């Protein structure tokens, strides 16, 4: 089985994460072993079927200036 890892870092909003989750789901649906790694704040909701998720310690910012990274 082919394997793929998708890394996504979201700082303001969750659009990148949601798109990465959709891509991960589509790959899993056609037989890929998928690992989705997130470096942003954890979000709730349903996890993609057949996708292994890894939550890294989150990086955060206060506003769109992206300073300071915490």
mmCIF file of N, CA and C in Angstrom:
data_model
loop_
_atom_site.group_PDB
_atom_site.id
_atom_site.type_symbol
_atom_site.label_atom_id
_atom_site.label_comp_id
_atom_site.label_asym_id
_atom_site.label_seq_id
_atom_site.Cartn_x
_atom_site.Cartn_y
_atom_site.Cartn_z
ATOM 1 N N UNK A 1 0.854 -1.181 0.000
ATOM 2 C CA UNK A 1 0.000 0.000 0.000
ATOM 3 C C UNK A 1 0.897 1.241 0.000
ATOM 4 N N UNK A 2 0.692 2.157 -0.929
ATOM 5 C CA UNK A 2 1.480 3.390 -0.922
ATOM 6 C C UNK A 2 1.123 4.241 0.295
ATOM 7 N N UNK A 3 2.113 4.967 0.790
ATOM 8 C CA UNK A 3 1.907 5.805 1.978
ATOM 9 C C UNK A 3 2.246 7.250 1.649
ATOM 10 N N UNK A 4 1.560 8.154 2.335
ATOM 11 C CA UNK A 4 1.802 9.580 2.160
ATOM 12 C C UNK A 4 1.639 10.268 3.510
ATOM 13 N N UNK A 5 2.466 11.283 3.736
ATOM 14 C CA UNK A 5 2.324 12.119 4.926
ATOM 15 C C UNK A 5 1.999 13.531 4.456
ATOM 16 N N UNK A 6 0.995 14.123 5.070
ATOM 17 C CA UNK A 6 0.602 15.499 4.772
ATOM 18 C C UNK A 6 0.837 16.313 6.032
ATOM 19 N N UNK A 7 1.613 17.387 5.909
ATOM 20 C CA UNK A 7 1.852 18.288 7.040
ATOM 21 C C UNK A 7 1.123 19.589 6.762
ATOM 22 N N UNK A 8 0.416 20.082 7.760
ATOM 23 C CA UNK A 8 -0.273 21.361 7.617
ATOM 24 C C UNK A 8 -0.039 22.195 8.876
ATOM 25 N N UNK A 9 0.288 23.468 8.657
ATOM 26 C CA UNK A 9 0.478 24.425 9.747
ATOM 27 C C UNK A 9 -0.558 25.517 9.572
ATOM 28 N N UNK A 10 -1.472 25.636 10.506
ATOM 29 C CA UNK A 10 -2.466 26.705 10.409
ATOM 30 C C UNK A 10 -2.301 27.621 11.608
ATOM 31 N N UNK A 11 -2.212 28.909 11.334
ATOM 32 C CA UNK A 11 -1.997 29.897 12.393
ATOM 33 C C UNK A 11 -3.225 30.773 12.599
ATOM 34 N N UNK A 12 -3.797 31.263 11.525
ATOM 35 C CA UNK A 12 -5.000 32.101 11.601
ATOM 36 C C UNK A 12 -6.081 31.437 10.766
ATOM 37 N N UNK A 13 -7.084 30.911 11.396
ATOM 38 C CA UNK A 13 -8.131 30.199 10.675
ATOM 39 C C UNK A 13 -7.758 28.740 10.464
ATOM 40 N N UNK A 14 -8.720 27.997 9.899
ATOM 41 C CA UNK A 14 -8.489 26.565 9.717
ATOM 42 C C UNK A 14 -8.692 26.112 8.272
ATOM 43 N N UNK A 15 -8.709 27.041 7.346
ATOM 44 C CA UNK A 15 -8.929 26.687 5.942
ATOM 45 C C UNK A 15 -7.906 25.702 5.404
ATOM 46 N N UNK A 16 -6.623 25.934 5.678
ATOM 47 C CA UNK A 16 -5.583 25.021 5.198
ATOM 48 C C UNK A 16 -5.789 23.628 5.790
ATOM 49 N N UNK A 17 -6.111 23.571 7.074
ATOM 50 C CA UNK A 17 -6.324 22.281 7.728
ATOM 51 C C UNK A 17 -7.519 21.553 7.119
ATOM 52 N N UNK A 18 -8.602 22.256 6.885
ATOM 53 C CA UNK A 18 -9.789 21.608 6.332
ATOM 54 C C UNK A 18 -9.522 21.071 4.923
ATOM 55 N N UNK A 19 -8.790 21.826 4.114
ATOM 56 C CA UNK A 19 -8.448 21.340 2.774
ATOM 57 C C UNK A 19 -7.514 20.136 2.855
ATOM 58 N N UNK A 20 -6.553 20.172 3.770
ATOM 59 C CA UNK A 20 -5.643 19.036 3.940
ATOM 60 C C UNK A 20 -6.408 17.792 4.384
ATOM 61 N N UNK A 21 -7.410 17.977 5.243
ATOM 62 C CA UNK A 21 -8.221 16.837 5.682
ATOM 63 C C UNK A 21 -8.997 16.239 4.513
ATOM 64 N N UNK A 22 -9.502 17.071 3.622
ATOM 65 C CA UNK A 22 -10.233 16.564 2.453
ATOM 66 C C UNK A 22 -9.308 15.793 1.510
ATOM 67 N N UNK A 23 -8.110 16.320 1.302
ATOM 68 C CA UNK A 23 -7.132 15.622 0.460
ATOM 69 C C UNK A 23 -6.758 14.291 1.101
ATOM 70 N N UNK A 24 -6.514 14.303 2.410
ATOM 71 C CA UNK A 24 -6.170 13.073 3.129
ATOM 72 C C UNK A 24 -7.275 12.034 2.986
ATOM 73 N N UNK A 25 -8.513 12.461 3.127
ATOM 74 C CA UNK A 25 -9.644 11.536 3.004
ATOM 75 C C UNK A 25 -9.719 10.945 1.602
ATOM 76 N N UNK A 26 -9.544 11.782 0.598
ATOM 77 C CA UNK A 26 -9.601 11.299 -0.785
ATOM 78 C C UNK A 26 -8.500 10.273 -1.057
ATOM 79 N N UNK A 27 -7.307 10.518 -0.547
ATOM 80 C CA UNK A 27 -6.208 9.563 -0.730
ATOM 81 C C UNK A 27 -6.486 8.255 0.001
ATOM 82 N N UNK A 28 -7.000 8.343 1.225
ATOM 83 C CA UNK A 28 -7.331 7.135 1.989
ATOM 84 C C UNK A 28 -8.413 6.332 1.273
ATOM 85 N N UNK A 29 -9.359 7.020 0.674
ATOM 86 C CA UNK A 29 -10.465 6.346 -0.019
ATOM 87 C C UNK A 29 -10.001 5.517 -1.216
ATOM 88 N N UNK A 30 -8.865 5.883 -1.810
ATOM 89 C CA UNK A 30 -8.362 5.117 -2.963
ATOM 90 C C UNK A 30 -7.195 4.201 -2.588
ATOM 91 N N UNK A 31 -6.993 3.989 -1.275
ATOM 92 C CA UNK A 31 -6.055 2.966 -0.845
ATOM 93 C C UNK A 31 -4.716 3.415 -0.306
ATOM 94 N N UNK A 32 -4.496 4.702 -0.167
ATOM 95 C CA UNK A 32 -3.243 5.164 0.415
ATOM 96 C C UNK A 32 -3.279 5.021 1.931
ATOM 97 N N UNK A 33 -2.123 4.755 2.521
ATOM 98 C CA UNK A 33 -1.947 4.871 3.967
ATOM 99 C C UNK A 33 -1.597 6.338 4.202
ATOM 100 N N UNK A 34 -2.438 7.059 4.941
ATOM 101 C CA UNK A 34 -2.285 8.510 5.059
ATOM 102 C C UNK A 34 -2.022 8.898 6.506
ATOM 103 N N UNK A 35 -1.007 9.739 6.683
ATOM 104 C CA UNK A 35 -0.684 10.324 7.979
ATOM 105 C C UNK A 35 -0.832 11.836 7.830
ATOM 106 N N UNK A 36 -1.718 12.425 8.601
ATOM 107 C CA UNK A 36 -1.959 13.869 8.569
ATOM 108 C C UNK A 36 -1.365 14.472 9.832
ATOM 109 N N UNK A 37 -0.368 15.330 9.657
ATOM 110 C CA UNK A 37 0.344 15.940 10.774
ATOM 111 C C UNK A 37 -0.038 17.412 10.833
ATOM 112 N N UNK A 38 -0.513 17.856 12.005
ATOM 113 C CA UNK A 38 -0.964 19.239 12.171
ATOM 114 C C UNK A 38 -0.128 19.944 13.233
ATOM 115 N N UNK A 39 0.299 21.171 12.900
ATOM 116 C CA UNK A 39 1.078 21.959 13.843
ATOM 117 C C UNK A 39 0.334 23.157 14.389
ATOM 118 N N UNK A 40 -0.960 23.254 14.122
ATOM 119 C CA UNK A 40 -1.764 24.361 14.638
ATOM 120 C C UNK A 40 -2.562 23.940 15.857
ATOM 121 N N UNK A 41 -3.420 24.827 16.305
ATOM 122 C CA UNK A 41 -4.277 24.514 17.448
ATOM 123 C C UNK A 41 -5.213 23.364 17.081
ATOM 124 N N UNK A 42 -5.422 22.424 18.007
ATOM 125 C CA UNK A 42 -6.344 21.322 17.721
ATOM 126 C C UNK A 42 -7.762 21.848 17.505
ATOM 127 N N UNK A 43 -8.472 21.203 16.614
ATOM 128 C CA UNK A 43 -9.877 21.554 16.397
ATOM 129 C C UNK A 43 -10.711 20.309 16.640
ATOM 130 N N UNK A 44 -11.944 20.502 16.931
ATOM 131 C CA UNK A 44 -12.847 19.369 17.111
ATOM 132 C C UNK A 44 -13.353 18.889 15.769
ATOM 133 N N UNK A 45 -14.334 18.064 15.816
ATOM 134 C CA UNK A 45 -14.943 17.588 14.583
ATOM 135 C C UNK A 45 -14.538 16.176 14.251
ATOM 136 N N UNK A 46 -15.181 15.681 13.236
ATOM 137 C CA UNK A 46 -14.953 14.308 12.808
ATOM 138 C C UNK A 46 -13.612 14.189 12.100
ATOM 139 N N UNK A 47 -12.853 13.181 12.461
ATOM 140 C CA UNK A 47 -11.579 12.933 11.798
ATOM 141 C C UNK A 47 -11.827 12.138 10.523
ATOM 142 N N UNK A 48 -10.976 12.333 9.519
ATOM 143 C CA UNK A 48 -11.144 11.575 8.282
ATOM 144 C C UNK A 48 -11.027 10.066 8.533
ATOM 145 N N UNK A 49 -11.863 9.270 7.859
ATOM 146 C CA UNK A 49 -11.823 7.812 7.978
ATOM 147 C C UNK A 49 -10.516 7.282 7.407
ATOM 148 N N UNK A 50 -9.885 6.372 8.134
ATOM 149 C CA UNK A 50 -8.697 5.714 7.621
ATOM 150 C C UNK A 50 -7.466 6.589 7.559
ATOM 151 N N UNK A 51 -7.489 7.726 8.223
ATOM 152 C CA UNK A 51 -6.356 8.649 8.227
ATOM 153 C C UNK A 51 -5.796 8.710 9.640
ATOM 154 N N UNK A 52 -4.504 8.449 9.763
ATOM 155 C CA UNK A 52 -3.862 8.572 11.065
ATOM 156 C C UNK A 52 -3.470 10.029 11.257
ATOM 157 N N UNK A 53 -3.892 10.606 12.366
ATOM 158 C CA UNK A 53 -3.582 12.014 12.614
ATOM 159 C C UNK A 53 -2.580 12.141 13.747
ATOM 160 N N UNK A 54 -1.697 13.111 13.606
ATOM 161 C CA UNK A 54 -0.700 13.424 14.622
ATOM 162 C C UNK A 54 -0.829 14.907 14.926
ATOM 163 N N UNK A 55 -1.054 15.243 16.184
ATOM 164 C CA UNK A 55 -1.148 16.637 16.607
ATOM 165 C C UNK A 55 0.167 17.036 17.258
ATOM 166 N N UNK A 56 0.910 17.914 16.609
ATOM 167 C CA UNK A 56 2.147 18.443 17.183
ATOM 168 C C UNK A 56 1.806 19.522 18.199
ATOM 169 N N UNK A 57 2.746 19.865 19.089
ATOM 170 C CA UNK A 57 2.502 21.015 19.963
ATOM 171 C C UNK A 57 2.227 22.237 19.082
ATOM 172 N N UNK A 58 1.129 22.936 19.330
ATOM 173 C CA UNK A 58 0.722 24.002 18.417
ATOM 174 C C UNK A 58 1.584 25.255 18.511
ATOM 175 N N UNK A 59 1.739 25.895 17.356
ATOM 176 C CA UNK A 59 2.325 27.236 17.275
ATOM 177 C C UNK A 59 1.154 28.190 17.115
ATOM 178 N N UNK A 60 1.201 29.325 17.803
ATOM 179 C CA UNK A 60 0.104 30.295 17.727
ATOM 180 C C UNK A 60 0.655 31.682 17.458
ATOM 181 N N UNK A 61 -0.206 32.540 16.920
ATOM 182 C CA UNK A 61 0.093 33.961 16.753
ATOM 183 C C UNK A 61 -1.110 34.745 17.239
ATOM 184 N N UNK A 62 -0.876 35.999 17.597
ATOM 185 C CA UNK A 62 -1.965 36.836 18.090
ATOM 186 C C UNK A 62 -2.734 37.535 16.972
ATOM 187 N N UNK A 63 -2.041 37.841 15.855
ATOM 188 C CA UNK A 63 -2.707 38.549 14.766
ATOM 189 C C UNK A 63 -1.961 38.297 13.458
ATOM 190 N N UNK A 64 -2.409 38.935 12.399
ATOM 191 C CA UNK A 64 -1.861 38.693 11.067
ATOM 192 C C UNK A 64 -0.432 39.193 10.880
ATOM 193 N N UNK A 65 0.135 39.885 11.862
ATOM 194 C CA UNK A 65 1.538 40.293 11.753
ATOM 195 C C UNK A 65 2.472 39.102 11.984
ATOM 196 N N UNK A 66 1.928 38.022 12.522
ATOM 197 C CA UNK A 66 2.669 36.789 12.805
ATOM 198 C C UNK A 66 3.817 36.997 13.782
ATOM 199 N N UNK A 67 3.697 38.001 14.635
ATOM 200 C CA UNK A 67 4.682 38.199 15.700
ATOM 201 C C UNK A 67 3.929 38.400 17.000
ATOM 202 N N UNK A 68 4.325 37.866 18.042
ATOM 203 C CA UNK A 68 5.340 36.812 18.126
ATOM 204 C C UNK A 68 4.726 35.443 17.878
ATOM 205 N N UNK A 69 5.542 34.540 17.370
ATOM 206 C CA UNK A 69 5.132 33.137 17.310
ATOM 207 C C UNK A 69 5.270 32.578 18.714
ATOM 208 N N UNK A 70 4.272 31.842 19.157
ATOM 209 C CA UNK A 70 4.335 31.244 20.498
ATOM 210 C C UNK A 70 4.117 29.757 20.390
#
